[in-house]
Amino acid sequence: MTAPPPPPSTGRELSSPPTDGISNLRFSNHSDHLLVSSWDKSVRLYDASANALRGEFMHGGPVLDCCFHDDSSGFSACADHTVRRLVFNYNREDVLGRHDAPVRCVEYSYGTGQVITGSWDKTLKCWDPRGASGQERSLVGTYSQPERVYSLSLVGNRLVVATAGRHVNVYDLRNMSQPEQRRESSLKYQTRCVRCYPNGTGYALSSVEGRVAMEFFDLSEAGQSKKYAFKCHRKSEAGRDIVYPVNAIAFHPIYGTFATGGCDGYVNVWDGNNKKRLYQYTKYPTSIAALSFSRDGRLLAVASSYTYEEGDKDHEPDAIFVRSVNEVEVKPKPKALPNPAT
Amino acid sequence: METTCGSLLSELQKIWDEVGEVDKERDKMLFELEQECLDAYRRKVDQANRCRAQLRQAVADAEAQLADICSALGERPSHIKKSSGSLKKELQEIMPRLEDMKRKRNERKGQFAEVLKQINSISTELAGSTKENLNTILIDENDLSMKRLDDLRSQLLMLQEEKGERLKQVLDQLNVLKALCLVLGMDFKLTVCGVHPSLDDSCCAKSISVDTIESLSATIFRLKDVKLQRMRRLQDLAMTMVELWNLMDAPVEEQQMFQNVTCTIAAAESEITEPNCLSLEFINNAETEVIRLQEMKMSKIKEVFLKKRLVLEEICREAHMVVEGQFGTDFSLESIESGAISTSFLLEQLENQISKVKEEAFSRKEILEKVQKWLAAREEECWLEEYNRVGHNDDNRYNAGRGTHLLLKRAEKARVIVNKIPAMVEALKSKAKAWEKERKVEFLYDGVGLVSMVDQYFELKHLKEQERQRQRDRKKLQGQLLAEQEAIYGSKPSPSKSGNKNLRPSTGGVGNKRFSLGGAMLQNTLADKAALSSRSLLKNNPVKRQSSHNHSNKAFMPHSSGKKNTSAGPVKHHSSNASNSQHAELLPLRKALSPLSSLSSNIISCNFQDQNTKSGDFQDTHVVCKTPATTPTKNVSTHDENRTPKTMPIPVPATPPTVSAAMQTTTTPFTPAIRVAGGVEYSFEEKRAGFVLPRSHSKTLQLV
């Protein structure tokens, strides 16, 4: 370990972190490998358990998102409008295709074998990564969105697209011709992040105004009665509430509880069913840009990286912390009273 | 020589003659010559003599040496001295013989050394390393005879034999030890190394010293002792186990698991050779099994005990005897558990008690039947009273409704029964008295003297009679009064109901006070039946129904609590229950989500805000301010929010304009007009990337 020993509460800091803001990080579904995209135009692959950098790809522009394909390859969404496929073993990258504007987010659907990218060109594109290099063969479809795409999340065949202007479109991947549901964010302010529940019944959506909405796909009255929103990542100071953007949501793969990370540098763990906060980790040096639980939920990767919420200014160095997750921090604590939200 | 000497002399004569030497001189010269010649002879003789002496010495020496060697070798000197020729010849003859003997002696010496070396090494081994070099045998140069060698050789043989024996002994002991260790589940190598490191199997030269053998046998003795002890322990356990099995009919599979334990029961010490069958682990296993079985046995005994006690209580109850106080000994479970009384003794006691109680119950049977009959009769009496009482007030009594004839029939029957009561009670009393006389104990019915019960009943009946009489008088008076009034005013008011109510509690309440469970049950069913049958008839008479309900309630009381209970008891209870539940209903269910006050505090209960929303305007609740706990600052901030997010506070005031600017562009979805006016919102990333929406895009957006 080359990094200076961090306080035990924040977890182990990965050595050789990106040199600029971290846009996203994700654990592999097969190992403890961690894929990290960054504004320093790089995509890095770490072995989180060994604390070792396993690979690095340099792109033509800041990388705004990345995701795994399988354990040996992944995809990146780059501000140079390009969607790339990265093969880690051979350090090879193929261009899957291009958008008309920076690509904001990328997801890979194991169910359909497609890559889905969302861009600020107000479109969603699906790609077939098996298609040989060349847009005409890999592009499956382009679906226009009401606004610039800010966040994507997948569960099963459901795709939730959050865009600017607080639009939320819910798609069925098997029929992308039009959204299954067109919604408006329940929150009044700009959407920062959307993540589907692991059980596939709904999604959590966070805004720049320290608030998270818990939504459900079920449109029946009973289904919709369960939805709610809550405030978080705020601070009362001198009689005023300071509100921080909620940049990241990550669901625990086993318990279905979730962690939120905000510009206040805190990571909170919540039990959505019981409407309880389970845990608050000690403050990280700067904003939490991204969060990811490992496949078994034993590790939580925390990107502590200034997200430019206050423009260009001096800030703490960008760092990735990998902390082991104690069961009590993420295990739901059923409350005594019967719960309408379950 | 003679010639030369003579010639030389004559020559000298001539010379002298010529010279003219005087005779004197001549004589002197001649004398000198003669002297010189003599000296020369003498010298030679001496020399020869010395040489001869030396030779003789040498021969003698050699002969002595030869003799020495021969004697050392134990051989007869073969050479007999015979003067054969000159000394030199003799010496020549003796020297090779001497050389030969010397060689022979050296050979012998080598043989000795060899044998001695072996003897020494073996004796060292036998003595053990501690006594090394103690009795090393040295070669005796003077005795190198074959006899001595043979002696030594036989000694060596003996030692070798002894060594072999020792080795065999050690090996035997090791085998025994090995078997013991195997049986006891101990590490053989470790045990053996404790005795002597060389005894380990891997080592070829085993120590065979006396010490080793002694400590080996000591170890064996010790282990045998251990084995014996363990065997006894195991046999004890096995015995207990088998006993418990037999006692509890343990399933065969369960027994099979410990077959190897029980098969040792009758085994002699030498018969137990199975590996590990006396290991601590094995014994502990058996022990835990025995403990488990014993616990099972205890629980089973308890079960039996409880069953017996239930039987006893059942009999007592049936015979309306009080269970407590029947026992001389303490039959509680605690006494079993504490082990104060042996379980078998307790069971026996209990058995005795049961038979005694049974006997008594049998003797009580006849009387109890009578009591039962009496109680049933009383029941009917009560019913009849009630019927009569209500009937007086109920004008519909004779209305032809369903079941009316049944009621009438029952009333008729009841009257017959009631008439029989005094005779019945008398008989009962006399029977009870006879029983008491016979037994010299008071006849107790559920702990109450039957005779006193009967007396009480009579008293009560008497009181009731009086009451009835009074009532009748009053009625008569009333009737007169009415008649007078009628005479005066010409109208007849409805008959007064006053007084009737007062009667009710005294009918059932006091009379039922002592009803036992059986009686209560009976009474209860009767009451129910009455209620049922009267229901159709008395539908429009709530008072009656109420009373019958009360009645059954009361009847249940002894059943539920077993004690005398005030009639207010259950009602009160109920009411408190009701108030409780009411209370619970009134209590507002704690809102699952408490309002957010501050995140920096350490409250674990979260800051969720329960917002039951239909459309997506969660923020509306701020305006409504549903939760009183909301802090005033909160309200202020929400107020701000609702207008413009411009003033949304940002943690670091140093560079607020950028962020607040971003917030400025954030628009609410409900006022699209603002969007046109306020421009486009950008995310942090878009701003950082310097991404600006083309104008055409924003226009299409408005179209969308």
Short mmCIF file of C-alpha atoms in Angstrom, two decimals, chain A:
data_model
loop_
_atom_site.label_atom_id
_atom_site.label_comp_id
_atom_site.label_asym_id
_atom_site.label_seq_id
_atom_site.Cartn_x
_atom_site.Cartn_y
_atom_site.Cartn_z
CA MET A 1 0.00 0.00 0.00
CA THR A 2 1.62 3.15 -1.13
CA ALA A 3 -1.04 5.52 0.07
CA PRO A 4 -0.67 6.93 3.55
CA PRO A 5 -2.85 4.91 5.91
CA PRO A 6 -6.24 6.63 5.95
CA PRO A 7 -8.38 6.68 9.05
CA PRO A 8 -10.00 3.28 9.30
CA SER A 9 -13.47 4.69 9.10
CA THR A 10 -13.18 5.89 5.53
CA GLY A 11 -11.84 2.63 4.18
CA ARG A 12 -8.72 1.88 2.21
CA GLU A 13 -7.66 4.46 -0.30
CA LEU A 14 -6.69 3.07 -3.68
CA SER A 15 -3.25 3.94 -4.89
CA SER A 16 -2.73 5.76 -8.18
CA PRO A 17 -6.15 7.41 -8.37
CA PRO A 18 -7.29 9.45 -11.40
CA THR A 19 -5.70 12.85 -11.61
CA ASP A 20 -8.94 14.72 -12.17
CA GLY A 21 -12.57 14.48 -11.15
CA ILE A 22 -14.03 11.01 -10.98
CA SER A 23 -17.19 10.77 -13.03
CA ASN A 24 -18.22 7.26 -12.10
CA LEU A 25 -16.98 3.99 -10.69
CA ARG A 26 -18.46 0.53 -10.84
CA PHE A 27 -17.65 -2.85 -9.41
CA SER A 28 -17.63 -5.83 -11.73
CA ASN A 29 -20.41 -8.39 -11.47
CA HIS A 30 -17.84 -11.16 -11.40
CA SER A 31 -14.95 -9.97 -9.28
CA ASP A 32 -13.75 -7.17 -7.10
CA HIS A 33 -12.47 -5.27 -10.10
CA LEU A 34 -13.40 -1.63 -10.17
CA LEU A 35 -13.83 0.41 -13.33
CA VAL A 36 -13.35 4.16 -12.90
CA SER A 37 -13.96 6.90 -15.40
CA SER A 38 -12.55 10.33 -14.92
CA TRP A 39 -12.33 13.86 -16.26
CA ASP A 40 -8.62 13.22 -16.80
CA LYS A 41 -9.73 11.44 -20.01
CA SER A 42 -8.92 8.06 -18.60
CA VAL A 43 -10.73 4.87 -17.77
CA ARG A 44 -8.90 2.84 -15.16
CA LEU A 45 -9.37 -0.70 -14.03
CA TYR A 46 -8.41 -1.46 -10.44
CA ASP A 47 -8.27 -4.66 -8.50
CA ALA A 48 -9.94 -3.32 -5.38
CA SER A 49 -9.00 -6.20 -3.13
CA ALA A 50 -5.36 -6.12 -4.20
CA ASN A 51 -5.26 -2.32 -4.41
CA ALA A 52 -3.59 -2.50 -7.80
CA LEU A 53 -4.09 -0.64 -11.05
CA ARG A 54 -4.74 -3.29 -13.70
CA GLY A 55 -5.26 -1.20 -16.76
CA GLU A 56 -5.68 2.30 -18.10
CA PHE A 57 -7.26 3.69 -21.28
CA MET A 58 -6.80 7.22 -22.45
CA HIS A 59 -9.57 8.85 -24.48
CA GLY A 60 -9.92 11.97 -26.52
CA GLY A 61 -11.97 13.77 -23.92
CA PRO A 62 -13.19 13.56 -20.35
CA VAL A 63 -14.88 10.24 -19.68
CA LEU A 64 -18.29 10.83 -18.16
CA ASP A 65 -19.32 7.22 -17.47
CA CYS A 66 -18.17 3.66 -17.78
CA CYS A 67 -19.57 0.22 -17.20
CA PHE A 68 -18.50 -3.41 -17.36
CA HIS A 69 -19.40 -5.70 -20.23
CA ASP A 70 -18.04 -8.84 -18.68
CA ASP A 71 -15.06 -9.14 -16.42
CA SER A 72 -12.62 -8.64 -19.26
CA SER A 73 -14.22 -5.78 -21.11
CA GLY A 74 -16.25 -2.64 -20.55
CA PHE A 75 -17.73 0.44 -22.17
CA SER A 76 -17.03 4.10 -21.77
CA ALA A 77 -19.03 7.23 -22.45
CA CYS A 78 -16.82 10.06 -23.45
CA ALA A 79 -17.25 13.80 -23.78
CA ASP A 80 -15.74 13.51 -27.27
CA HIS A 81 -19.17 12.16 -28.30
CA THR A 82 -17.78 8.64 -28.63
CA VAL A 83 -18.92 5.35 -27.15
CA ARG A 84 -16.08 2.88 -26.84
CA ARG A 85 -15.67 -0.74 -26.00
CA LEU A 86 -12.58 -1.47 -23.91
CA VAL A 87 -10.91 -4.87 -23.80
CA PHE A 88 -8.83 -4.98 -20.66
CA ASN A 89 -6.60 -7.96 -21.38
CA TYR A 90 -5.29 -6.61 -24.67
CA ASN A 91 -5.59 -2.95 -23.75
CA ARG A 92 -7.61 -2.58 -26.93
CA GLU A 93 -10.43 -0.16 -27.52
CA ASP A 94 -13.05 -0.20 -30.30
CA VAL A 95 -15.31 2.69 -31.14
CA LEU A 96 -18.89 1.48 -30.91
CA GLY A 97 -20.31 4.70 -32.30
CA ARG A 98 -20.87 8.35 -31.77
CA HIS A 99 -23.49 10.72 -30.49
CA ASP A 100 -23.95 14.32 -31.58
CA ALA A 101 -22.94 15.64 -28.18
CA PRO A 102 -20.96 14.41 -25.18
CA VAL A 103 -22.17 11.01 -24.01
CA ARG A 104 -23.29 11.35 -20.41
CA CYS A 105 -24.04 7.81 -19.37
CA VAL A 106 -23.70 4.24 -20.45
CA GLU A 107 -25.32 1.02 -19.28
CA TYR A 108 -24.99 -2.56 -20.42
CA SER A 109 -28.05 -4.79 -20.36
CA TYR A 110 -27.19 -8.42 -19.69
CA GLY A 111 -30.72 -9.36 -20.65
CA THR A 112 -30.66 -8.00 -24.18
CA GLY A 113 -26.91 -7.86 -24.65
CA GLN A 114 -27.14 -4.23 -25.64
CA VAL A 115 -25.27 -1.15 -24.62
CA ILE A 116 -27.46 1.83 -23.88
CA THR A 117 -26.01 5.30 -23.91
CA GLY A 118 -27.58 8.59 -23.05
CA SER A 119 -26.22 11.84 -24.33
CA TRP A 120 -26.64 15.56 -24.06
CA ASP A 121 -27.79 15.43 -27.69
CA LYS A 122 -31.17 14.48 -26.22
CA THR A 123 -31.06 10.95 -27.51
CA LEU A 124 -30.73 7.50 -26.19
CA LYS A 125 -28.88 5.01 -28.36
CA CYS A 126 -28.76 1.25 -28.16
CA TRP A 127 -25.73 -0.56 -29.46
CA ASP A 128 -24.90 -4.14 -30.17
CA PRO A 129 -21.35 -4.57 -28.92
CA ARG A 130 -20.89 -7.71 -31.00
CA GLY A 131 -21.22 -5.70 -34.18
CA ALA A 132 -17.88 -5.03 -35.75
CA SER A 133 -16.39 -1.65 -35.30
CA GLY A 134 -18.47 0.80 -37.22
CA GLN A 135 -21.53 2.67 -36.24
CA GLU A 136 -23.79 1.45 -39.00
CA ARG A 137 -23.48 -2.14 -37.81
CA SER A 138 -23.39 -1.71 -34.07
CA LEU A 139 -26.13 0.89 -33.69
CA VAL A 140 -29.45 -0.73 -32.87
CA GLY A 141 -31.62 2.33 -32.49
CA THR A 142 -31.78 5.98 -31.58
CA TYR A 143 -34.56 7.24 -29.34
CA SER A 144 -35.06 10.93 -28.86
CA GLN A 145 -35.58 12.23 -25.38
CA PRO A 146 -37.32 15.40 -24.24
CA GLU A 147 -34.10 16.74 -22.81
CA ARG A 148 -30.42 16.01 -22.32
CA VAL A 149 -29.96 12.67 -20.64
CA TYR A 150 -28.45 12.98 -17.17
CA SER A 151 -28.78 9.54 -15.68
CA LEU A 152 -29.74 6.02 -16.68
CA SER A 153 -30.56 2.94 -14.69
CA LEU A 154 -31.50 -0.58 -15.64
CA VAL A 155 -33.28 -3.33 -13.85
CA GLY A 156 -34.40 -6.42 -15.71
CA ASN A 157 -36.02 -5.16 -18.89
CA ARG A 158 -36.84 -1.77 -17.42
CA LEU A 159 -34.78 1.26 -18.28
CA VAL A 160 -35.24 4.51 -16.42
CA VAL A 161 -33.97 7.62 -18.15
CA ALA A 162 -33.66 10.84 -16.20
CA THR A 163 -33.06 13.96 -18.21
CA ALA A 164 -32.72 17.64 -17.72
CA GLY A 165 -35.99 19.42 -17.13
CA ARG A 166 -36.89 16.76 -14.57
CA HIS A 167 -38.27 14.35 -17.12
CA VAL A 168 -38.23 10.68 -16.31
CA ASN A 169 -38.94 8.13 -19.01
CA VAL A 170 -39.42 4.49 -18.21
CA TYR A 171 -38.75 2.12 -21.12
CA ASP A 172 -39.24 -1.55 -21.67
CA LEU A 173 -36.06 -2.70 -23.38
CA ARG A 174 -38.06 -5.10 -25.51
CA ASN A 175 -40.06 -2.26 -26.99
CA MET A 176 -38.01 0.87 -27.20
CA SER A 177 -40.20 2.60 -29.76
CA GLN A 178 -41.78 4.69 -27.07
CA PRO A 179 -41.54 5.06 -23.34
CA GLU A 180 -43.66 2.77 -21.26
CA GLN A 181 -44.21 5.63 -18.85
CA ARG A 182 -43.49 9.31 -19.19
CA ARG A 183 -43.10 10.92 -15.83
CA GLU A 184 -41.98 14.07 -14.25
CA SER A 185 -39.63 13.99 -11.34
CA SER A 186 -41.39 14.24 -8.01
CA LEU A 187 -38.63 16.56 -6.91
CA LYS A 188 -38.64 20.21 -7.84
CA TYR A 189 -35.02 20.45 -8.75
CA GLN A 190 -32.64 19.09 -11.30
CA THR A 191 -32.16 15.34 -11.26
CA ARG A 192 -28.68 14.16 -10.33
CA CYS A 193 -28.98 10.43 -10.28
CA VAL A 194 -31.51 7.69 -10.82
CA ARG A 195 -31.06 4.08 -9.71
CA CYS A 196 -33.55 1.20 -9.91
CA TYR A 197 -34.37 -0.95 -6.92
CA PRO A 198 -32.69 -4.35 -7.20
CA ASN A 199 -36.11 -5.98 -6.83
CA GLY A 200 -37.30 -4.18 -9.96
CA THR A 201 -40.34 -2.48 -8.42
CA GLY A 202 -39.22 1.09 -8.78
CA TYR A 203 -36.41 3.56 -8.69
CA ALA A 204 -34.78 6.14 -6.48
CA LEU A 205 -34.12 9.56 -7.86
CA SER A 206 -31.96 12.23 -6.32
CA SER A 207 -31.84 15.91 -7.00
CA VAL A 208 -29.42 18.76 -6.55
CA GLU A 209 -31.50 19.93 -3.62
CA GLY A 210 -30.64 17.31 -1.00
CA ARG A 211 -33.64 15.16 -1.62
CA VAL A 212 -34.32 11.64 -2.77
CA ALA A 213 -37.62 10.41 -4.15
CA MET A 214 -38.59 6.77 -3.91
CA GLU A 215 -40.80 5.88 -6.88
CA PHE A 216 -42.64 2.78 -7.98
CA PHE A 217 -43.36 1.46 -11.47
CA ASP A 218 -46.75 0.18 -10.48
CA LEU A 219 -49.16 2.87 -11.64
CA SER A 220 -52.13 1.65 -9.63
CA GLU A 221 -53.25 3.83 -6.80
CA ALA A 222 -52.04 1.32 -4.28
CA GLY A 223 -48.66 1.20 -5.97
CA GLN A 224 -48.33 4.93 -6.17
CA SER A 225 -49.41 5.43 -2.59
CA LYS A 226 -46.17 3.88 -1.50
CA LYS A 227 -43.99 6.51 -3.04
CA TYR A 228 -42.37 9.18 -0.96
CA ALA A 229 -39.45 11.54 -0.87
CA PHE A 230 -37.06 12.42 1.86
CA LYS A 231 -34.48 15.01 2.57
CA CYS A 232 -30.86 14.22 3.09
CA HIS A 233 -27.40 15.65 2.78
CA ARG A 234 -28.30 18.87 4.45
CA LYS A 235 -26.81 20.83 7.23
CA SER A 236 -28.38 23.29 9.59
CA GLU A 237 -26.04 26.13 10.10
CA ALA A 238 -26.83 29.40 11.79
CA GLY A 239 -30.53 28.76 11.46
CA ARG A 240 -30.36 28.06 7.78
CA ASP A 241 -30.52 24.77 6.00
CA ILE A 242 -27.59 24.19 3.75
CA VAL A 243 -28.64 21.85 1.03
CA TYR A 244 -26.21 19.72 -0.93
CA PRO A 245 -26.73 17.92 -4.22
CA VAL A 246 -27.12 14.16 -3.96
CA ASN A 247 -24.72 12.89 -6.60
CA ALA A 248 -24.84 9.17 -6.16
CA ILE A 249 -27.17 6.37 -5.18
CA ALA A 250 -26.04 2.78 -4.90
CA PHE A 251 -28.26 -0.11 -3.92
CA HIS A 252 -26.94 -2.95 -1.87
CA PRO A 253 -27.22 -6.06 -4.07
CA ILE A 254 -28.42 -8.31 -1.27
CA TYR A 255 -30.37 -6.26 1.22
CA GLY A 256 -31.88 -3.72 -1.16
CA THR A 257 -30.89 -0.91 1.14
CA PHE A 258 -29.04 1.94 -0.51
CA ALA A 259 -26.27 4.40 -0.01
CA THR A 260 -26.44 8.03 -1.07
CA GLY A 261 -23.51 10.31 -1.52
CA GLY A 262 -23.72 14.05 -1.54
CA CYS A 263 -21.63 17.12 -2.06
CA ASP A 264 -21.37 17.36 1.72
CA GLY A 265 -18.88 14.51 1.60
CA TYR A 266 -21.11 12.17 3.53
CA VAL A 267 -22.24 8.70 2.58
CA ASN A 268 -25.54 7.70 4.17
CA VAL A 269 -27.07 4.27 4.11
CA TRP A 270 -30.86 4.08 4.07
CA ASP A 271 -33.49 1.45 4.47
CA GLY A 272 -36.13 2.51 1.99
CA ASN A 273 -38.74 0.01 3.13
CA ASN A 274 -38.59 1.00 6.74
CA LYS A 275 -37.81 4.61 6.03
CA LYS A 276 -34.82 4.66 8.24
CA ARG A 277 -31.31 5.86 8.00
CA LEU A 278 -29.11 2.91 8.84
CA TYR A 279 -25.70 4.44 8.91
CA GLN A 280 -23.67 7.51 8.20
CA TYR A 281 -20.03 7.06 7.40
CA THR A 282 -17.50 9.59 8.52
CA LYS A 283 -17.09 12.53 6.28
CA TYR A 284 -14.94 12.14 3.19
CA PRO A 285 -12.54 14.87 2.15
CA THR A 286 -14.78 16.26 -0.55
CA SER A 287 -17.98 15.60 -2.49
CA ILE A 288 -19.05 12.05 -3.09
CA ALA A 289 -19.09 11.74 -6.87
CA ALA A 290 -19.97 8.08 -7.20
CA LEU A 291 -20.72 4.97 -5.16
CA SER A 292 -20.74 1.30 -5.97
CA PHE A 293 -21.30 -1.85 -3.96
CA SER A 294 -19.33 -4.90 -4.97
CA ARG A 295 -21.23 -7.89 -6.33
CA ASP A 296 -21.61 -9.49 -2.89
CA GLY A 297 -22.16 -6.18 -1.13
CA ARG A 298 -19.13 -6.66 1.06
CA LEU A 299 -17.25 -3.71 -0.36
CA LEU A 300 -18.34 -0.18 -1.06
CA ALA A 301 -16.31 1.96 -3.42
CA VAL A 302 -16.58 5.65 -2.70
CA ALA A 303 -15.33 8.26 -5.12
CA SER A 304 -14.43 11.29 -3.10
CA SER A 305 -14.01 13.84 -5.84
CA TYR A 306 -15.07 17.41 -6.28
CA THR A 307 -17.99 17.52 -8.72
CA TYR A 308 -17.66 21.17 -9.74
CA GLU A 309 -20.87 22.16 -8.04
CA GLU A 310 -19.24 25.46 -7.25
CA GLY A 311 -17.27 25.84 -10.43
CA ASP A 312 -13.54 25.81 -10.72
CA LYS A 313 -12.00 26.15 -7.30
CA ASP A 314 -9.37 24.62 -5.10
CA HIS A 315 -10.41 21.26 -3.81
CA GLU A 316 -9.20 18.16 -2.11
CA PRO A 317 -7.41 15.62 -4.32
CA ASP A 318 -9.60 13.05 -6.02
CA ALA A 319 -9.55 9.75 -4.24
CA ILE A 320 -11.19 6.36 -4.33
CA PHE A 321 -11.89 4.67 -1.04
CA VAL A 322 -12.83 1.05 -0.83
CA ARG A 323 -14.34 0.17 2.48
CA SER A 324 -15.54 -3.17 3.72
CA VAL A 325 -19.19 -3.04 4.60
CA ASN A 326 -20.31 -4.32 7.94
CA GLU A 327 -23.60 -6.12 7.86
CA VAL A 328 -25.13 -3.87 10.50
CA GLU A 329 -24.49 -0.88 8.28
CA VAL A 330 -26.63 -2.19 5.46
CA LYS A 331 -28.99 -4.77 6.93
CA PRO A 332 -32.58 -3.53 7.14
CA LYS A 333 -33.87 -2.97 10.63
CA PRO A 334 -37.56 -3.69 10.61
CA LYS A 335 -39.47 -1.16 12.64
CA ALA A 336 -42.04 -2.00 15.18
CA LEU A 337 -44.99 -0.43 13.49
CA PRO A 338 -46.51 -2.01 10.41
CA ASN A 339 -45.21 -0.31 7.38
CA PRO A 340 -47.22 0.83 4.49
CA ALA A 341 -44.27 1.09 2.16
CA THR A 342 -43.26 -2.55 2.19
#
